[in-house]
Tab-separated table of C-alpha atoms in Angstrom:
chain	number	residue	atom	x	y	z
J	343	MET	CA	-22.165	-20.266	-14.679
J	344	VAL	CA	-18.711	-18.343	-13.027
J	345	SER	CA	-17.365	-18.383	-9.441
J	346	LEU	CA	-16.756	-15.921	-6.783
J	347	GLN	CA	-13.366	-15.874	-7.126
J	348	LYS	CA	-10.637	-12.609	-7.045
J	349	GLU	CA	-9.878	-10.975	-10.425
J	350	VAL	CA	-6.649	-9.738	-11.443
J	351	VAL	CA	-6.748	-5.952	-11.857
J	352	ASN	CA	-4.149	-3.326	-13.502
J	353	LEU	CA	-4.848	-0.567	-11.016
J	354	ASN	CA	-3.377	2.128	-13.247
J	355	ASP	CA	-5.734	1.074	-16.065
J	356	PRO	CA	-8.860	3.120	-15.519
J	357	ALA	CA	-12.318	1.390	-15.430
J	358	VAL	CA	-13.632	5.212	-16.076
J	359	ALA	CA	-12.524	8.295	-17.812
J	360	VAL	CA	-14.314	11.624	-18.109
J	361	GLU	CA	-13.191	14.581	-19.320
J	362	ASP	CA	-15.460	17.784	-19.437
J	363	LEU	CA	-18.606	15.909	-19.057
J	364	ARG	CA	-21.650	18.431	-19.042
J	365	LYS	CA	-25.517	18.046	-19.231
J	366	TYR	CA	-28.089	20.801	-19.120
J	367	TYR	CA	-31.714	21.120	-18.478
J	368	GLY	CA	-33.010	24.383	-20.203
J	369	GLN	CA	-30.611	26.869	-17.896
J	370	THR	CA	-30.048	24.263	-15.175
J	371	LYS	CA	-26.338	22.929	-15.183
J	372	ALA	CA	-27.030	19.513	-13.716
J	373	VAL	CA	-23.255	18.754	-14.914
J	374	ASP	CA	-21.216	21.456	-15.428
J	375	GLY	CA	-17.867	20.577	-16.722
J	376	ILE	CA	-16.673	17.795	-14.492
J	377	SER	CA	-13.618	15.334	-15.298
J	378	PHE	CA	-12.337	12.785	-13.349
J	379	ILE	CA	-10.782	8.970	-13.671
J	380	VAL	CA	-12.078	5.816	-11.830
J	381	ARG	CA	-9.140	3.041	-11.367
J	382	LYS	CA	-9.627	-0.142	-11.798
J	383	GLY	CA	-10.168	-2.185	-8.132
J	384	GLU	CA	-10.830	0.962	-6.508
J	385	VAL	CA	-14.445	1.848	-4.383
J	386	PHE	CA	-14.817	5.419	-6.390
J	387	THR	CA	-17.129	7.422	-4.932
J	388	LEU	CA	-19.161	10.804	-5.782
J	389	LEU	CA	-20.300	12.564	-2.748
J	390	GLY	CA	-22.605	15.265	-2.414
J	391	PRO	CA	-26.295	16.608	-1.705
J	392	ASN	CA	-29.244	15.679	-2.863
J	393	GLY	CA	-29.493	17.871	-6.889
J	394	ALA	CA	-25.659	18.009	-7.033
J	395	GLY	CA	-25.920	16.226	-10.003
J	396	LYS	CA	-24.301	12.827	-9.117
J	397	THR	CA	-27.522	10.540	-10.299
J	398	THR	CA	-27.582	12.738	-13.751
J	399	THR	CA	-23.264	11.881	-13.662
J	400	LEU	CA	-24.215	8.197	-13.438
J	401	GLU	CA	-26.562	7.689	-15.607
J	402	ILE	CA	-24.731	9.003	-18.433
J	403	LEU	CA	-21.870	6.823	-17.471
J	404	GLU	CA	-24.396	3.681	-17.374
J	405	GLY	CA	-25.468	5.086	-21.347
J	406	LEU	CA	-29.382	5.552	-19.883
J	407	ARG	CA	-29.163	9.099	-20.296
J	408	LYS	CA	-27.187	11.112	-23.113
J	409	ALA	CA	-24.415	13.937	-22.387
J	410	ASP	CA	-24.738	17.196	-24.077
J	411	ALA	CA	-20.785	17.402	-24.208
J	412	GLY	CA	-17.674	15.720	-22.966
J	413	ARG	CA	-15.976	12.225	-23.464
J	414	VAL	CA	-16.605	9.514	-21.815
J	415	THR	CA	-15.271	6.242	-21.572
J	416	VAL	CA	-15.933	2.866	-19.637
J	417	LEU	CA	-13.849	-0.056	-19.850
J	418	GLY	CA	-11.596	1.196	-22.324
J	419	ARG	CA	-14.287	2.047	-24.755
J	420	SER	CA	-16.411	5.247	-25.562
J	421	LEU	CA	-20.230	5.145	-24.703
J	422	GLU	CA	-21.160	5.123	-28.857
J	423	HIS	CA	-19.478	1.226	-28.583
J	424	ASN	CA	-21.688	0.280	-25.876
J	425	ASP	CA	-22.746	-2.789	-27.463
J	426	LYS	CA	-24.541	-6.370	-25.285
J	427	THR	CA	-20.964	-7.361	-25.158
J	428	GLN	CA	-19.875	-3.950	-22.999
J	429	LYS	CA	-22.906	-4.146	-21.226
J	430	ALA	CA	-22.478	-7.630	-19.782
J	431	ARG	CA	-19.137	-6.501	-18.388
J	432	ILE	CA	-21.038	-3.777	-15.933
J	433	GLY	CA	-23.264	-4.243	-13.304
J	434	VAL	CA	-25.847	-1.391	-12.461
J	435	MET	CA	-27.799	-0.605	-9.105
J	436	LEU	CA	-30.527	1.960	-9.609
J	437	GLN	CA	-31.540	4.279	-6.879
J	438	GLU	CA	-35.174	2.609	-7.242
J	439	THR	CA	-35.476	-0.458	-9.252
J	440	THR	CA	-38.535	-2.402	-10.528
J	441	LEU	CA	-39.143	-5.737	-9.779
J	442	PHE	CA	-41.712	-8.183	-10.615
J	443	PRO	CA	-44.008	-8.342	-7.592
J	444	HIS	CA	-45.516	-11.613	-8.345
J	445	LEU	CA	-41.877	-13.535	-8.915
J	446	THR	CA	-39.853	-15.239	-5.899
J	447	VAL	CA	-36.596	-14.042	-5.240
J	448	LYS	CA	-35.045	-17.121	-6.986
J	449	GLU	CA	-36.915	-16.433	-9.665
J	450	THR	CA	-36.046	-12.622	-10.411
J	451	LEU	CA	-32.591	-13.954	-10.063
J	452	GLU	CA	-32.871	-16.659	-12.898
J	453	LEU	CA	-35.013	-14.370	-14.795
J	454	PHE	CA	-31.975	-11.699	-14.891
J	455	ALA	CA	-29.214	-14.079	-15.247
J	456	SER	CA	-30.939	-16.038	-18.350
J	457	PHE	CA	-30.082	-12.366	-20.055
J	458	TYR	CA	-26.464	-12.894	-20.247
J	459	PRO	CA	-24.375	-15.278	-21.795
J	460	ARG	CA	-22.666	-16.199	-18.603
J	461	SER	CA	-23.935	-15.476	-14.590
J	462	LEU	CA	-22.948	-16.370	-11.067
J	463	ASP	CA	-24.773	-19.636	-9.529
J	464	VAL	CA	-27.868	-18.098	-8.461
J	465	GLN	CA	-27.994	-20.519	-5.339
J	466	LYS	CA	-24.421	-18.992	-4.398
J	467	LEU	CA	-25.310	-15.241	-5.255
J	468	LEU	CA	-28.656	-16.008	-2.635
J	469	GLU	CA	-26.186	-16.861	0.070
J	470	GLU	CA	-23.929	-13.906	-0.742
J	471	VAL	CA	-26.292	-11.555	-0.044
J	472	GLY	CA	-28.493	-13.209	2.782
J	473	LEU	CA	-31.651	-13.855	1.051
J	474	ILE	CA	-31.203	-17.627	0.931
J	475	GLU	CA	-34.244	-18.105	3.169
J	476	LYS	CA	-36.476	-15.612	1.216
J	477	SER	CA	-35.797	-17.687	-2.472
J	478	ARG	CA	-39.177	-18.184	-2.442
J	479	SER	CA	-40.823	-15.214	-0.942
J	480	MET	CA	-42.595	-13.000	-3.473
J	481	VAL	CA	-40.787	-9.944	-3.795
J	482	LYS	CA	-44.197	-7.956	-2.917
J	483	HIS	CA	-43.432	-9.517	0.763
J	484	LEU	CA	-39.732	-8.418	1.050
J	485	SER	CA	-39.022	-5.430	3.518
J	486	GLY	CA	-37.056	-2.416	2.458
J	487	GLY	CA	-33.791	-4.039	3.474
J	488	GLN	CA	-34.200	-7.315	1.561
J	489	ARG	CA	-35.379	-5.848	-1.566
J	490	GLN	CA	-32.043	-3.765	-1.845
J	491	ARG	CA	-30.238	-7.094	-1.225
J	492	LEU	CA	-32.060	-8.358	-4.203
J	493	ALA	CA	-31.286	-5.261	-6.046
J	494	PHE	CA	-27.879	-5.777	-5.098
J	495	ALA	CA	-27.625	-9.294	-6.335
J	496	LEU	CA	-29.161	-8.009	-9.308
J	497	ALA	CA	-26.084	-5.699	-10.331
J	498	MET	CA	-24.017	-8.882	-9.313
J	499	VAL	CA	-25.474	-11.571	-11.363
J	500	ASN	CA	-23.408	-10.959	-14.732
J	501	ASP	CA	-20.100	-11.022	-12.631
J	502	PRO	CA	-19.332	-7.471	-14.147
J	503	GLU	CA	-16.035	-6.013	-13.640
J	504	LEU	CA	-17.249	-2.795	-12.711
J	505	ILE	CA	-20.740	-2.090	-10.997
J	506	PHE	CA	-22.234	1.269	-10.279
J	507	LEU	CA	-24.422	2.019	-7.102
J	508	ASP	CA	-26.849	4.907	-6.799
J	509	GLU	CA	-27.196	5.768	-3.378
J	510	PRO	CA	-27.583	2.078	-2.270
J	511	THR	CA	-28.603	2.548	1.119
J	512	THR	CA	-30.966	5.368	1.300
J	513	GLY	CA	-34.009	4.696	3.344
J	514	LEU	CA	-32.041	1.764	5.137
J	515	ASP	CA	-32.012	1.601	8.874
J	516	PRO	CA	-28.137	1.285	10.551
J	517	GLN	CA	-28.601	-2.647	10.291
J	518	ALA	CA	-29.349	-2.871	6.679
J	519	ARG	CA	-27.072	-0.381	5.725
J	520	ARG	CA	-24.219	-1.944	7.455
J	521	HIS	CA	-25.164	-4.720	5.443
J	522	VAL	CA	-25.068	-3.182	2.258
J	523	TRP	CA	-21.139	-2.144	3.406
J	524	HIS	CA	-20.464	-5.731	3.910
J	525	LEU	CA	-21.273	-6.617	0.436
J	526	ILE	CA	-19.655	-3.794	-1.137
J	527	GLU	CA	-16.595	-4.637	0.765
J	528	ARG	CA	-16.439	-8.249	-0.151
J	529	LEU	CA	-16.944	-6.954	-4.193
J	530	LYS	CA	-13.731	-4.799	-3.215
J	531	GLY	CA	-11.781	-7.663	-1.820
J	532	ARG	CA	-12.773	-9.915	-5.150
J	533	GLY	CA	-10.875	-7.011	-7.430
J	534	LYS	CA	-14.110	-5.717	-8.606
J	535	THR	CA	-14.434	-1.943	-9.714
J	536	ILE	CA	-17.281	-0.022	-8.115
J	537	PHE	CA	-18.735	3.301	-8.560
J	538	LEU	CA	-20.447	4.519	-5.777
J	539	THR	CA	-22.802	7.577	-4.943
J	540	THR	CA	-24.390	8.734	-1.646
J	541	HIS	CA	-24.739	11.750	0.464
J	542	TYR	CA	-24.029	9.662	3.795
J	543	MET	CA	-20.453	11.116	4.772
J	544	GLU	CA	-19.667	7.913	7.361
J	545	GLU	CA	-20.370	5.880	3.975
J	546	ALA	CA	-17.905	7.574	1.699
J	547	GLU	CA	-15.237	7.600	4.890
J	548	ARG	CA	-15.592	3.796	5.102
J	549	LEU	CA	-15.797	2.425	1.740
J	550	SER	CA	-13.819	4.696	-0.482
J	551	ASP	CA	-10.515	4.240	-2.022
J	552	ARG	CA	-11.258	8.129	-3.569
J	553	VAL	CA	-13.938	10.759	-3.144
J	554	CYS	CA	-14.996	13.155	-5.480
J	555	ILE	CA	-17.140	16.059	-3.625
J	556	MET	CA	-19.605	17.564	-5.661
J	557	ASP	CA	-22.416	20.367	-5.761
J	558	HIS	CA	-24.062	22.420	-8.253
J	559	GLY	CA	-23.071	20.067	-11.159
J	560	LYS	CA	-19.323	20.779	-10.300
J	561	ILE	CA	-16.866	18.761	-8.353
J	562	ILE	CA	-15.358	21.101	-6.044
J	563	ALA	CA	-12.805	18.650	-4.161
J	564	GLU	CA	-11.019	15.055	-4.630
J	565	GLY	CA	-8.999	12.889	-3.423
J	566	THR	CA	-8.658	9.959	-0.803
J	567	PRO	CA	-11.103	10.242	2.255
J	568	SER	CA	-7.689	11.095	4.647
J	569	GLU	CA	-6.421	13.569	2.107
J	570	LEU	CA	-9.733	15.553	2.097
J	571	ILE	CA	-10.032	15.740	5.888
J	572	ARG	CA	-6.253	16.989	6.536
J	573	ARG	CA	-7.110	19.856	4.044
J	574	LEU	CA	-8.442	21.064	7.275
J	575	GLY	CA	-5.637	20.869	9.714
J	576	SER	CA	-3.920	18.609	11.547
J	577	GLY	CA	-5.735	19.587	15.083
J	578	GLY	CA	-8.978	18.531	15.833
J	579	LEU	CA	-12.790	20.270	15.956
J	580	VAL	CA	-14.778	22.054	18.718
J	581	GLU	CA	-18.349	21.291	17.848
J	582	CYS	CA	-20.643	23.782	19.319
J	583	ARG	CA	-24.926	23.592	18.869
J	584	ALA	CA	-26.676	27.005	19.244
J	585	SER	CA	-28.795	29.208	17.650
J	586	LEU	CA	-27.130	31.971	16.883
J	587	SER	CA	-28.277	35.581	15.214
J	588	GLU	CA	-26.497	37.038	12.445
J	589	ASP	CA	-24.765	39.710	14.747
J	590	ASP	CA	-23.527	36.500	16.681
J	591	ARG	CA	-22.606	34.688	13.149
J	592	ARG	CA	-20.686	37.737	12.210
J	593	LEU	CA	-18.440	37.999	15.648
J	594	VAL	CA	-18.029	34.489	15.452
J	595	LEU	CA	-16.373	34.525	12.078
J	596	SER	CA	-14.634	38.017	13.356
J	597	MET	CA	-13.084	36.305	16.300
J	598	PHE	CA	-12.135	32.783	14.410
J	599	GLY	CA	-12.114	33.527	10.881
J	600	GLU	CA	-10.370	30.939	9.028
J	601	ARG	CA	-10.953	28.539	11.957
J	602	VAL	CA	-14.850	28.685	12.066
J	603	ILE	CA	-17.000	26.174	10.388
J	604	LEU	CA	-20.395	27.592	10.759
J	605	ALA	CA	-23.874	25.676	9.673
J	606	GLU	CA	-27.426	26.882	10.345
J	607	GLU	CA	-27.495	25.448	13.990
J	608	ARG	CA	-24.017	25.005	14.786
J	609	PHE	CA	-20.308	25.816	14.189
J	610	ALA	CA	-17.052	24.261	14.793
J	611	LEU	CA	-13.505	25.717	14.958
J	612	LYS	CA	-10.659	24.031	13.984
J	613	THR	CA	-8.241	23.867	16.944
J	614	ASP	CA	-4.323	23.131	17.757
J	615	ASN	CA	-5.021	24.147	21.127
J	616	LEU	CA	-8.014	22.776	22.938
J	617	VAL	CA	-8.075	24.439	26.389
J	618	GLU	CA	-7.245	28.159	24.670
J	619	THR	CA	-10.226	27.598	22.297
J	620	LEU	CA	-12.654	26.145	24.915
J	621	ARG	CA	-11.779	28.974	26.702
J	622	ARG	CA	-12.465	31.636	24.170
J	623	VAL	CA	-16.005	29.693	23.410
J	624	MET	CA	-16.899	30.072	26.864
J	625	ASP	CA	-15.589	33.727	27.180
J	626	LEU	CA	-18.014	34.410	23.918
J	627	SER	CA	-21.113	32.461	25.225
J	628	ARG	CA	-21.262	34.246	28.435
J	629	GLU	CA	-20.491	37.755	27.029
J	630	ARG	CA	-22.959	37.339	24.376
J	631	GLU	CA	-25.312	35.337	26.392
J	632	ILE	CA	-25.354	32.462	24.049
J	633	HIS	CA	-27.199	29.444	25.087
J	634	LEU	CA	-24.916	26.702	24.124
J	635	GLU	CA	-26.850	23.418	23.888
J	636	SER	CA	-23.675	20.969	23.551
J	637	ILE	CA	-20.185	21.184	22.820
J	638	VAL	CA	-18.350	18.403	21.385
J	639	VAL	CA	-14.569	17.928	20.772
J	640	ARG	CA	-13.912	15.384	17.350
J	641	GLN	CA	-11.791	14.826	14.875
J	642	PRO	CA	-12.879	16.527	11.221
J	643	ASN	CA	-14.879	14.188	8.960
J	644	LEU	CA	-15.849	14.504	5.243
J	645	GLU	CA	-19.142	16.556	6.294
J	646	ASP	CA	-17.104	19.550	7.674
J	647	VAL	CA	-15.026	19.330	4.392
J	648	PHE	CA	-18.069	19.714	2.632
J	649	LEU	CA	-19.342	22.508	4.785
J	650	ALA	CA	-16.167	24.065	4.766
J	651	LEU	CA	-16.210	24.369	0.949
J	652	THR	CA	-19.883	25.312	0.339
J	653	GLY	CA	-20.953	26.978	3.244
J	654	ARG	CA	-24.143	24.304	3.473
J	655	GLU	CA	-24.695	21.092	5.200
J	656	LEU	CA	-24.313	17.927	3.056
J	657	ARG	CA	-28.010	17.072	3.691
J	658	ASP	CA	-29.450	20.643	2.773
């Protein structure tokens, strides 16, 4: 057994290096020539909508899927040398983890721990993920949030250096989602490297050291959350919810130019002059008889970055 302690890492030594990675399914370019590095000790996030290529990328890095082209190294070794010793250094949490329904929570962890030459203490791990009171419960009796915490524990049981988490909070209620966030933050505090995929903007902003925004198999932006958000400018946003006709959309674009971010049933205006922007919005509403359901003044976020880059909402 090994203890839960902080690792000493070289932050300049990449845990993952990807160069010109490609994966095609017929004419569909699931992953289309992407390159990035993941530094040791950081939380690195692939952010994008469903179908962007995040899971395919992750499965290639995990050794579950073969790339068509490109070069990948994980923990200093190419995927061709991904032997048992190398796999023991990695933890994986899939989008859907198939568990044995008639085993107890503790039995499940003990079974997975037996697959590795070294593992964490099962009892301490149960405490870590908040399942100590469910240790004797059968897996089939767990709630969705409890099953996710168990899957998270299984990804940690071998005390890995690098942990892949594929959409770890999808389908969870807000309380269960935040519990998983706390677990990720604890792992980061112990020096673990975490590769996360998500389509939740708040999750990426809160947890990530660096973010790659992915869409249609390509990386369209990369940086820290604050760096990406600063690309929208230093001011705030005036977000208006309204159903716009095509003529109205063209008018909004002509009036505000590059300052407007258009979505299906809302538009946001980047502004350094709040009073003037609000005046122009109200004039537009009155003159065109546009019903504004709401007007909110806020700071920009990663979802605004994605919308500005693609013209689509993150969860489209």
